[in-house]
PDB file of C-alpha atoms in Angstrom:
ATOM      1  CA  MET T  22     -78.574 -21.749  37.032  1.00  0.00           C
ATOM      2  CA  ARG T  23     -76.898 -19.677  34.230  1.00  0.00           C
ATOM      3  CA  ILE T  24     -78.274 -16.770  35.407  1.00  0.00           C
ATOM      4  CA  PHE T  25     -77.567 -16.914  39.412  1.00  0.00           C
ATOM      5  CA  ARG T  26     -74.088 -17.728  38.249  1.00  0.00           C
ATOM      6  CA  ILE T  27     -74.352 -14.683  36.260  1.00  0.00           C
ATOM      7  CA  ARG T  28     -75.665 -12.557  38.862  1.00  0.00           C
ATOM      8  CA  GLU T  29     -73.290 -14.124  41.181  1.00  0.00           C
ATOM      9  CA  ILE T  30     -70.489 -12.659  39.251  1.00  0.00           C
ATOM     10  CA  ALA T  31     -71.937  -9.011  39.029  1.00  0.00           C
ATOM     11  CA  GLN T  32     -73.043  -8.853  43.034  1.00  0.00           C
ATOM     12  CA  THR T  33     -69.221 -10.232  43.165  1.00  0.00           C
ATOM     13  CA  ILE T  34     -67.195  -7.344  40.903  1.00  0.00           C
ATOM     14  CA  GLY T  35     -69.537  -4.063  42.836  1.00  0.00           C
ATOM     15  CA  ALA T  36     -68.231  -6.045  46.117  1.00  0.00           C
ATOM     16  CA  VAL T  37     -64.922  -6.231  45.457  1.00  0.00           C
ATOM     17  CA  ALA T  38     -64.837  -2.627  43.553  1.00  0.00           C
ATOM     18  CA  GLY T  39     -67.635  -0.828  45.475  1.00  0.00           C
ATOM     19  CA  GLY T  40     -67.170  -1.783  49.086  1.00  0.00           C
ATOM     20  CA  GLU T  41     -71.066  -3.838  49.126  1.00  0.00           C
ATOM     21  CA  ALA T  42     -73.005  -4.586  45.559  1.00  0.00           C
ATOM     22  CA  ILE T  43     -75.766  -3.063  47.237  1.00  0.00           C
ATOM     23  CA  HIS T  44     -75.001   0.729  47.312  1.00  0.00           C
ATOM     24  CA  PRO T  45     -71.328   0.542  47.262  1.00  0.00           C
ATOM     25  CA  SER T  46     -69.429   3.281  49.922  1.00  0.00           C
ATOM     26  CA  ASN T  47     -66.428   2.818  48.145  1.00  0.00           C
ATOM     27  CA  PRO T  48     -67.937   5.681  45.294  1.00  0.00           C
ATOM     28  CA  ARG T  49     -67.160   9.294  45.983  1.00  0.00           C
ATOM     29  CA  VAL T  50     -67.580  12.516  43.598  1.00  0.00           C
ATOM     30  CA  GLY T  51     -64.778  12.679  41.443  1.00  0.00           C
ATOM     31  CA  GLY T  52     -63.458   9.272  41.605  1.00  0.00           C
ATOM     32  CA  MET T  53     -63.374   6.439  44.863  1.00  0.00           C
ATOM     33  CA  TYR T  54     -62.164   5.959  48.307  1.00  0.00           C
ATOM     34  CA  ARG T  55     -59.764   3.975  47.601  1.00  0.00           C
ATOM     35  CA  ASN T  56     -58.126   1.655  44.964  1.00  0.00           C
ATOM     36  CA  VAL T  57     -58.312  -1.521  44.474  1.00  0.00           C
ATOM     37  CA  SER T  58     -55.213  -4.468  44.087  1.00  0.00           C
ATOM     38  CA  PRO T  59     -53.736  -6.067  41.337  1.00  0.00           C
ATOM     39  CA  LYS T  60     -55.054  -9.260  42.342  1.00  0.00           C
ATOM     40  CA  ALA T  61     -58.614  -7.615  42.983  1.00  0.00           C
ATOM     41  CA  LYS T  62     -58.000  -6.528  39.634  1.00  0.00           C
ATOM     42  CA  GLN T  63     -56.942  -9.777  37.952  1.00  0.00           C
ATOM     43  CA  LYS T  64     -59.987 -11.923  39.657  1.00  0.00           C
ATOM     44  CA  MET T  65     -62.376  -8.848  38.591  1.00  0.00           C
ATOM     45  CA  ALA T  66     -61.396  -9.912  35.272  1.00  0.00           C
ATOM     46  CA  ASP T  67     -61.416 -13.138  35.410  1.00  0.00           C
ATOM     47  CA  LEU T  68     -65.237 -13.092  36.210  1.00  0.00           C
ATOM     48  CA  ALA T  69     -65.892 -10.714  34.241  1.00  0.00           C
ATOM     49  CA  LYS T  70     -64.389 -13.192  31.522  1.00  0.00           C
ATOM     50  CA  GLU T  71     -66.282 -16.175  32.896  1.00  0.00           C
ATOM     51  CA  GLY T  72     -69.534 -13.352  32.907  1.00  0.00           C
ATOM     52  CA  LEU T  73     -69.315 -12.619  29.455  1.00  0.00           C
ATOM     53  CA  VAL T  74     -69.818 -15.679  27.803  1.00  0.00           C
ATOM     54  CA  LEU T  75     -72.901 -16.610  30.060  1.00  0.00           C
ATOM     55  CA  ALA T  76     -74.159 -13.583  29.273  1.00  0.00           C
ATOM     56  CA  HIS T  77     -74.031 -14.013  25.311  1.00  0.00           C
ATOM     57  CA  GLU T  78     -75.881 -17.309  26.110  1.00  0.00           C
ATOM     58  CA  GLN T  79     -78.357 -16.129  28.089  1.00  0.00           C
ATOM     59  CA  MET T  80     -78.956 -13.743  25.675  1.00  0.00           C
ATOM     60  CA  GLU T  81     -79.502 -16.109  22.914  1.00  0.00           C
ATOM     61  CA  PHE T  82     -81.463 -18.320  24.981  1.00  0.00           C
ATOM     62  CA  MET T  83     -84.183 -14.689  26.154  1.00  0.00           C
ATOM     63  CA  LEU T  84     -84.239 -13.720  22.299  1.00  0.00           C
ATOM     64  CA  GLU T  85     -85.648 -17.110  21.498  1.00  0.00           C
ATOM     65  CA  VAL T  86     -87.870 -17.045  24.163  1.00  0.00           C
ATOM     66  CA  ILE T  87     -89.100 -13.240  23.248  1.00  0.00           C
ATOM     67  CA  ARG T  88     -89.580 -13.634  19.434  1.00  0.00           C
ATOM     68  CA  ASN T  89     -91.676 -16.939  20.491  1.00  0.00           C
ATOM     69  CA  MET T  90     -93.719 -14.342  21.959  1.00  0.00           C
ATOM     70  CA  GLN T  91     -93.398 -11.886  20.044  1.00  0.00           C
ATOM     71  CA  ASN T  92     -94.845 -14.504  16.827  1.00  0.00           C
ATOM     72  CA  ARG T  93     -97.799 -15.912  19.169  1.00  0.00           C
ATOM     73  CA  GLU T  94    -101.881 -14.098  18.732  1.00  0.00           C
ATOM     74  CA  PHE T  95    -102.213 -14.108  22.509  1.00  0.00           C
ATOM     75  CA  THR T  96    -101.474 -15.936  25.382  1.00  0.00           C
ATOM     76  CA  GLU T  97    -103.576 -18.375  27.967  1.00  0.00           C
ATOM     77  CA  VAL T  98    -103.275 -16.592  32.092  1.00  0.00           C
ATOM     78  CA  ALA T  99    -105.026 -19.004  34.001  1.00  0.00           C
ATOM     79  CA  GLY T 100    -107.386 -21.049  30.736  1.00  0.00           C
ATOM     80  CA  LYS T 101    -107.635 -18.141  29.492  1.00  0.00           C
ATOM     81  CA  GLN T 102    -106.728 -16.325  25.649  1.00  0.00           C
ATOM     82  CA  ILE T 103    -105.234 -13.164  26.144  1.00  0.00           C
ATOM     83  CA  PRO T 104    -104.862 -11.375  22.573  1.00  0.00           C
ATOM     84  CA  ILE T 105    -101.436 -10.482  22.120  1.00  0.00           C
ATOM     85  CA  PRO T 106    -101.504  -6.972  19.837  1.00  0.00           C
ATOM     86  CA  ARG T 107     -98.827  -6.686  16.842  1.00  0.00           C
ATOM     87  CA  THR T 108     -98.374  -3.128  18.394  1.00  0.00           C
ATOM     88  CA  LEU T 109     -98.573  -3.790  21.803  1.00  0.00           C
ATOM     89  CA  GLY T 110     -96.502  -0.884  23.415  1.00  0.00           C
ATOM     90  CA  TYR T 111     -95.995   1.283  20.170  1.00  0.00           C
ATOM     91  CA  HIS T 112     -96.074   5.156  20.575  1.00  0.00           C
ATOM     92  CA  ASN T 113     -95.376   7.907  17.824  1.00  0.00           C
ATOM     93  CA  GLN T 114     -92.778   9.577  21.073  1.00  0.00           C
ATOM     94  CA  GLY T 115     -89.518  10.685  21.042  1.00  0.00           C
ATOM     95  CA  VAL T 116     -86.518   8.755  22.318  1.00  0.00           C
ATOM     96  CA  MET T 117     -83.744   9.782  24.931  1.00  0.00           C
ATOM     97  CA  ALA T 118     -80.460   8.103  26.087  1.00  0.00           C
ATOM     98  CA  THR T 119     -77.278  10.258  27.070  1.00  0.00           C
ATOM     99  CA  ALA T 120     -74.865   7.747  26.651  1.00  0.00           C
ATOM    100  CA  PRO T 121     -75.056   3.721  25.461  1.00  0.00           C
ATOM    101  CA  MET T 122     -73.756   2.940  29.073  1.00  0.00           C
ATOM    102  CA  TYR T 123     -71.991   5.801  31.391  1.00  0.00           C
ATOM    103  CA  GLY T 124     -73.860   8.912  31.609  1.00  0.00           C
ATOM    104  CA  SER T 125     -73.280  13.363  30.078  1.00  0.00           C
ATOM    105  CA  SER T 126     -72.710  16.139  31.733  1.00  0.00           C
ATOM    106  CA  SER T 127     -71.886  19.577  31.393  1.00  0.00           C
ATOM    107  CA  LEU T 128     -68.313  18.727  32.217  1.00  0.00           C
ATOM    108  CA  ASP T 129     -68.063  16.690  28.568  1.00  0.00           C
ATOM    109  CA  GLU T 130     -66.454  17.704  24.958  1.00  0.00           C
ATOM    110  CA  LYS T 131     -70.140  17.079  23.605  1.00  0.00           C
ATOM    111  CA  PRO T 132     -72.728  17.107  26.233  1.00  0.00           C
ATOM    112  CA  MET T 133     -75.500  14.854  25.601  1.00  0.00           C
ATOM    113  CA  TRP T 134     -78.748  16.632  27.055  1.00  0.00           C
ATOM    114  CA  ASP T 135     -79.486  20.164  27.951  1.00  0.00           C
ATOM    115  CA  ILE T 136     -81.011  20.422  31.486  1.00  0.00           C
ATOM    116  CA  THR T 137     -82.615  23.139  30.467  1.00  0.00           C
ATOM    117  CA  ARG T 138     -84.752  21.143  28.277  1.00  0.00           C
ATOM    118  CA  TRP T 139     -85.048  18.326  30.709  1.00  0.00           C
ATOM    119  CA  ARG T 140     -87.957  17.527  33.351  1.00  0.00           C
ATOM    120  CA  GLU T 141     -89.294  15.461  35.302  1.00  0.00           C
ATOM    121  CA  THR T 142     -93.129  15.962  35.279  1.00  0.00           C
ATOM    122  CA  ARG T 143     -94.797  14.852  38.625  1.00  0.00           C
ATOM    123  CA  PRO T 144     -97.850  13.271  38.133  1.00  0.00           C
ATOM    124  CA  TRP T 145    -100.089  15.559  39.512  1.00  0.00           C
ATOM    125  CA  ASP T 146     -99.431  17.498  37.153  1.00  0.00           C
ATOM    126  CA  TRP T 147     -99.481  15.059  34.154  1.00  0.00           C
ATOM    127  CA  TYR T 148    -101.622  12.587  34.316  1.00  0.00           C
ATOM    128  CA  MET T 149    -105.597  13.251  35.025  1.00  0.00           C
ATOM    129  CA  GLY T 150    -107.754  13.520  38.198  1.00  0.00           C
ATOM    130  CA  GLU T 151    -110.476  10.946  39.133  1.00  0.00           C
ATOM    131  CA  VAL T 152    -112.549   8.856  37.131  1.00  0.00           C
ATOM    132  CA  THR T 153    -114.927   6.578  36.860  1.00  0.00           C
ATOM    133  CA  ILE T 154    -113.729   3.073  35.240  1.00  0.00           C
ATOM    134  CA  ASP T 155    -117.318   2.649  32.822  1.00  0.00           C
ATOM    135  CA  LEU T 156    -115.085  -0.816  31.233  1.00  0.00           C
ATOM    136  CA  GLU T 157    -115.286  -4.477  32.708  1.00  0.00           C
ATOM    137  CA  ASP T 158    -114.340  -7.597  31.405  1.00  0.00           C
ATOM    138  CA  PRO T 159    -115.517 -10.158  35.450  1.00  0.00           C
ATOM    139  CA  SER T 160    -113.941 -13.054  33.163  1.00  0.00           C
ATOM    140  CA  TYR T 161    -109.916 -12.249  32.567  1.00  0.00           C
ATOM    141  CA  PRO T 162    -108.068 -14.369  35.576  1.00  0.00           C
ATOM    142  CA  ILE T 163    -108.115 -13.831  38.143  1.00  0.00           C
ATOM    143  CA  GLY T 164    -111.191 -12.440  39.799  1.00  0.00           C
ATOM    144  CA  GLY T 165    -111.951 -10.455  36.218  1.00  0.00           C
ATOM    145  CA  THR T 166    -110.800  -6.726  35.867  1.00  0.00           C
ATOM    146  CA  THR T 167    -111.209  -3.670  37.949  1.00  0.00           C
ATOM    147  CA  LYS T 168    -115.152  -3.153  38.631  1.00  0.00           C
ATOM    148  CA  ALA T 169    -116.996  -0.811  36.147  1.00  0.00           C
ATOM    149  CA  GLY T 170    -117.998   2.293  38.623  1.00  0.00           C
ATOM    150  CA  THR T 171    -114.909   2.187  40.989  1.00  0.00           C
ATOM    151  CA  LYS T 172    -113.449   5.096  40.984  1.00  0.00           C
ATOM    152  CA  ALA T 173    -109.934   5.942  40.603  1.00  0.00           C
ATOM    153  CA  ASN T 174    -107.394   9.126  40.605  1.00  0.00           C
ATOM    154  CA  PRO T 175    -103.898   7.838  38.232  1.00  0.00           C
ATOM    155  CA  ARG T 176    -102.722  12.149  39.358  1.00  0.00           C
ATOM    156  CA  ILE T 177    -102.737  10.608  43.270  1.00  0.00           C
ATOM    157  CA  GLU T 178    -101.985   6.499  42.708  1.00  0.00           C
ATOM    158  CA  ALA T 179     -99.264   6.636  39.840  1.00  0.00           C
ATOM    159  CA  CYS T 180     -95.545   6.634  41.397  1.00  0.00           C
ATOM    160  CA  ASN T 181     -93.814   7.726  38.605  1.00  0.00           C
ATOM    161  CA  THR T 182     -92.939  10.644  36.933  1.00  0.00           C
ATOM    162  CA  VAL T 183     -93.014  11.626  33.032  1.00  0.00           C
ATOM    163  CA  PRO T 184     -89.483  12.265  31.734  1.00  0.00           C
ATOM    164  CA  THR T 185     -90.341  15.308  29.002  1.00  0.00           C
ATOM    165  CA  TYR T 186     -88.151  17.067  27.009  1.00  0.00           C
ATOM    166  CA  ASP T 187     -89.104  20.000  25.495  1.00  0.00           C
ATOM    167  CA  GLY T 188     -92.157  19.522  26.917  1.00  0.00           C
ATOM    168  CA  GLN T 189     -92.754  15.806  25.403  1.00  0.00           C
ATOM    169  CA  PRO T 190     -92.572  12.271  27.164  1.00  0.00           C
ATOM    170  CA  VAL T 191     -90.052  10.614  25.732  1.00  0.00           C
ATOM    171  CA  GLU T 192     -89.119   6.876  25.796  1.00  0.00           C
ATOM    172  CA  VAL T 193     -86.437   6.391  28.214  1.00  0.00           C
ATOM    173  CA  GLY T 194     -84.655   3.086  28.683  1.00  0.00           C
ATOM    174  CA  PRO T 195     -82.771  -0.283  26.119  1.00  0.00           C
ATOM    175  CA  ARG T 196     -84.484   0.264  23.915  1.00  0.00           C
ATOM    176  CA  ALA T 197     -83.766   3.866  24.049  1.00  0.00           C
ATOM    177  CA  ARG T 198     -80.118   3.627  24.569  1.00  0.00           C
ATOM    178  CA  LEU T 199     -80.104   0.987  21.651  1.00  0.00           C
ATOM    179  CA  ALA T 200     -81.847   3.713  18.626  1.00  0.00           C
ATOM    180  CA  ASN T 201     -80.000   6.414  19.817  1.00  0.00           C
ATOM    181  CA  PHE T 202     -76.769   5.000  19.546  1.00  0.00           C
ATOM    182  CA  LYS T 203     -76.994   1.296  17.392  1.00  0.00           C
ATOM    183  CA  ASN T 204     -79.412   2.077  15.144  1.00  0.00           C
ATOM    184  CA  PHE T 205     -82.198  -0.270  16.548  1.00  0.00           C
ATOM    185  CA  THR T 206     -85.645   0.174  14.597  1.00  0.00           C
ATOM    186  CA  GLU T 207     -87.808  -2.197  16.183  1.00  0.00           C
ATOM    187  CA  LYS T 208     -90.351  -0.591  18.194  1.00  0.00           C
ATOM    188  CA  GLY T 209     -92.260  -1.899  20.912  1.00  0.00           C
ATOM    189  CA  THR T 210     -92.545  -3.480  24.472  1.00  0.00           C
ATOM    190  CA  PHE T 211     -91.428  -6.843  22.863  1.00  0.00           C
ATOM    191  CA  ALA T 212     -88.172  -4.557  21.636  1.00  0.00           C
ATOM    192  CA  GLN T 213     -87.621  -3.392  24.770  1.00  0.00           C
ATOM    193  CA  HIS T 214     -87.231  -6.213  26.031  1.00  0.00           C
ATOM    194  CA  ILE T 215     -85.115  -7.428  23.666  1.00  0.00           C
ATOM    195  CA  ALA T 216     -83.475  -4.553  23.517  1.00  0.00           C
ATOM    196  CA  ARG T 217     -82.237  -4.971  27.099  1.00  0.00           C
ATOM    197  CA  GLN T 218     -80.804  -8.783  26.480  1.00  0.00           C
ATOM    198  CA  MET T 219     -78.738  -7.069  23.657  1.00  0.00           C
ATOM    199  CA  GLU T 220     -77.042  -4.962  26.015  1.00  0.00           C
ATOM    200  CA  TYR T 221     -76.283  -7.680  28.867  1.00  0.00           C
ATOM    201  CA  PRO T 222     -72.982  -8.525  27.484  1.00  0.00           C
ATOM    202  CA  ASP T 223     -71.947  -5.080  26.768  1.00  0.00           C
ATOM    203  CA  CYS T 224     -72.032  -4.705  29.967  1.00  0.00           C
ATOM    204  CA  CYS T 225     -68.761  -7.402  30.982  1.00  0.00           C
ATOM    205  CA  TYR T 226     -67.021  -5.748  27.833  1.00  0.00           C
ATOM    206  CA  THR T 227     -67.113  -2.395  28.972  1.00  0.00           C
ATOM    207  CA  ILE T 228     -66.126  -3.943  32.352  1.00  0.00           C
ATOM    208  CA  LEU T 229     -63.312  -4.868  30.803  1.00  0.00           C
ATOM    209  CA  LYS T 230     -62.394  -2.440  29.473  1.00  0.00           C
ATOM    210  CA  CYS T 231     -62.092  -0.263  32.172  1.00  0.00           C
ATOM    211  CA  LEU T 232     -60.129  -2.607  34.092  1.00  0.00           C
ATOM    212  CA  ASP T 233     -57.262  -2.387  31.191  1.00  0.00           C
ATOM    213  CA  ASN T 234     -57.828   0.970  31.721  1.00  0.00           C
ATOM    214  CA  LEU T 235     -57.428   1.394  35.478  1.00  0.00           C
ATOM    215  CA  ASP T 236     -53.804   1.679  36.961  1.00  0.00           C
ATOM    216  CA  THR T 237     -53.946   0.132  40.776  1.00  0.00           C
ATOM    217  CA  SER T 238     -51.363   2.284  41.837  1.00  0.00           C
ATOM    218  CA  GLY T 239     -52.938   5.506  40.335  1.00  0.00           C
ATOM    219  CA  LYS T 240     -54.767   8.133  41.903  1.00  0.00           C
ATOM    220  CA  VAL T 241     -58.810   7.749  42.228  1.00  0.00           C
ATOM    221  CA  LEU T 242     -59.970  11.179  43.136  1.00  0.00           C
ATOM    222  CA  ALA T 243     -59.432  13.758  40.126  1.00  0.00           C
ATOM    223  CA  ASP T 244     -57.334  16.467  40.669  1.00  0.00           C
ATOM    224  CA  HIS T 245     -59.961  19.315  40.497  1.00  0.00           C
ATOM    225  CA  ILE T 246     -63.864  18.816  40.791  1.00  0.00           C
ATOM    226  CA  PRO T 247     -65.839  21.563  40.122  1.00  0.00           C
ATOM    227  CA  GLN T 248     -68.223  23.397  42.067  1.00  0.00           C
ATOM    228  CA  GLY T 249     -72.005  25.059  41.844  1.00  0.00           C
ATOM    229  CA  ASP T 250     -72.667  24.898  37.851  1.00  0.00           C
ATOM    230  CA  VAL T 251     -72.115  21.562  36.210  1.00  0.00           C
ATOM    231  CA  HIS T 252     -75.286  19.523  35.759  1.00  0.00           C
ATOM    232  CA  GLY T 253     -74.774  16.325  35.773  1.00  0.00           C
ATOM    233  CA  LEU T 254     -76.750  13.021  36.334  1.00  0.00           C
ATOM    234  CA  GLY T 255     -74.479   9.819  37.384  1.00  0.00           C
ATOM    235  CA  CYS T 256     -75.306   6.306  35.614  1.00  0.00           C
ATOM    236  CA  LYS T 257     -76.147   5.182  39.898  1.00  0.00           C
ATOM    237  CA  ARG T 258     -79.077   6.625  40.840  1.00  0.00           C
ATOM    238  CA  GLY T 259     -79.545   9.085  37.330  1.00  0.00           C
ATOM    239  CA  PRO T 260     -82.553   8.222  35.642  1.00  0.00           C
ATOM    240  CA  ALA T 261     -82.969   5.771  33.024  1.00  0.00           C
ATOM    241  CA  TRP T 262     -81.656   7.883  30.449  1.00  0.00           C
ATOM    242  CA  ASN T 263     -78.963   9.036  32.008  1.00  0.00           C
ATOM    243  CA  ARG T 264     -76.926   5.550  33.252  1.00  0.00           C
ATOM    244  CA  ARG T 265     -77.315   1.905  32.778  1.00  0.00           C
ATOM    245  CA  PRO T 266     -80.076   0.313  34.973  1.00  0.00           C
ATOM    246  CA  PRO T 267     -79.369   0.314  38.747  1.00  0.00           C
ATOM    247  CA  HIS T 268     -81.879  -3.191  38.945  1.00  0.00           C
ATOM    248  CA  THR T 269     -79.503  -5.225  37.121  1.00  0.00           C
ATOM    249  CA  GLY T 270     -76.091  -6.678  39.100  1.00  0.00           C
ATOM    250  CA  GLU T 271     -74.325  -6.724  35.557  1.00  0.00           C
ATOM    251  CA  GLY T 272     -75.296  -2.524  35.531  1.00  0.00           C
ATOM    252  CA  ARG T 273     -74.253  -2.298  38.972  1.00  0.00           C
ATOM    253  CA  ALA T 274     -71.123  -3.964  38.604  1.00  0.00           C
ATOM    254  CA  CYS T 275     -70.793  -1.684  34.886  1.00  0.00           C
ATOM    255  CA  ALA T 276     -71.516   1.651  36.875  1.00  0.00           C
ATOM    256  CA  VAL T 277     -68.720   1.144  40.240  1.00  0.00           C
ATOM    257  CA  LEU T 278     -65.739   0.563  37.556  1.00  0.00           C
TER     258      LEU T 278
END
């Protein structure tokens, strides 16, 4: 299947450049441990070109699927019609993204974020304490919704941090990146899915651009690695507003390069 081949391509590029496709061992602070051979560079370029064609095809296919779902008034789950709100996922908060593909640090000529204004807030500090659920729908598929009277504690049960800038929550991720850098104006949950599909071909374009600039005989480590007061987050394990999504093979391959 097409999607499996796209993942295979991304995983192979990640393995060639990074040593392993998952948690690559070749990247290091300031560069890489070792360069790739000219033959490996050409192999990655050939794979990226094949992946670019497939990524465009997959994007068009998925956009059609998502648009079809977006235009429906309801979705059916186990025989029950569940309404789809037109404003599903809408909010009036801001968005944050430091780059369309890579992260940003205080060493950039024009840093895209101020670390003193940013905070990853713990669920304990953001959400409410213990609450009692008072709304129940027994007819909802797969046994109904949570029973009324059940106790819940978002402070303890939530596993996500809350991204805030100047003390206000901000949306991060694919829609935020496209809104900041490509004038993407759609909102809500469907817009997030659409934006993510639109990003995938850019991963392949960026891989090819990186390979064009790669000197296989050049240095793999920066001459000077600043210490101490440099603030930045890398594209491998930084927040979503500061890197490509790490859970996609395409993002990993691009991040390694």
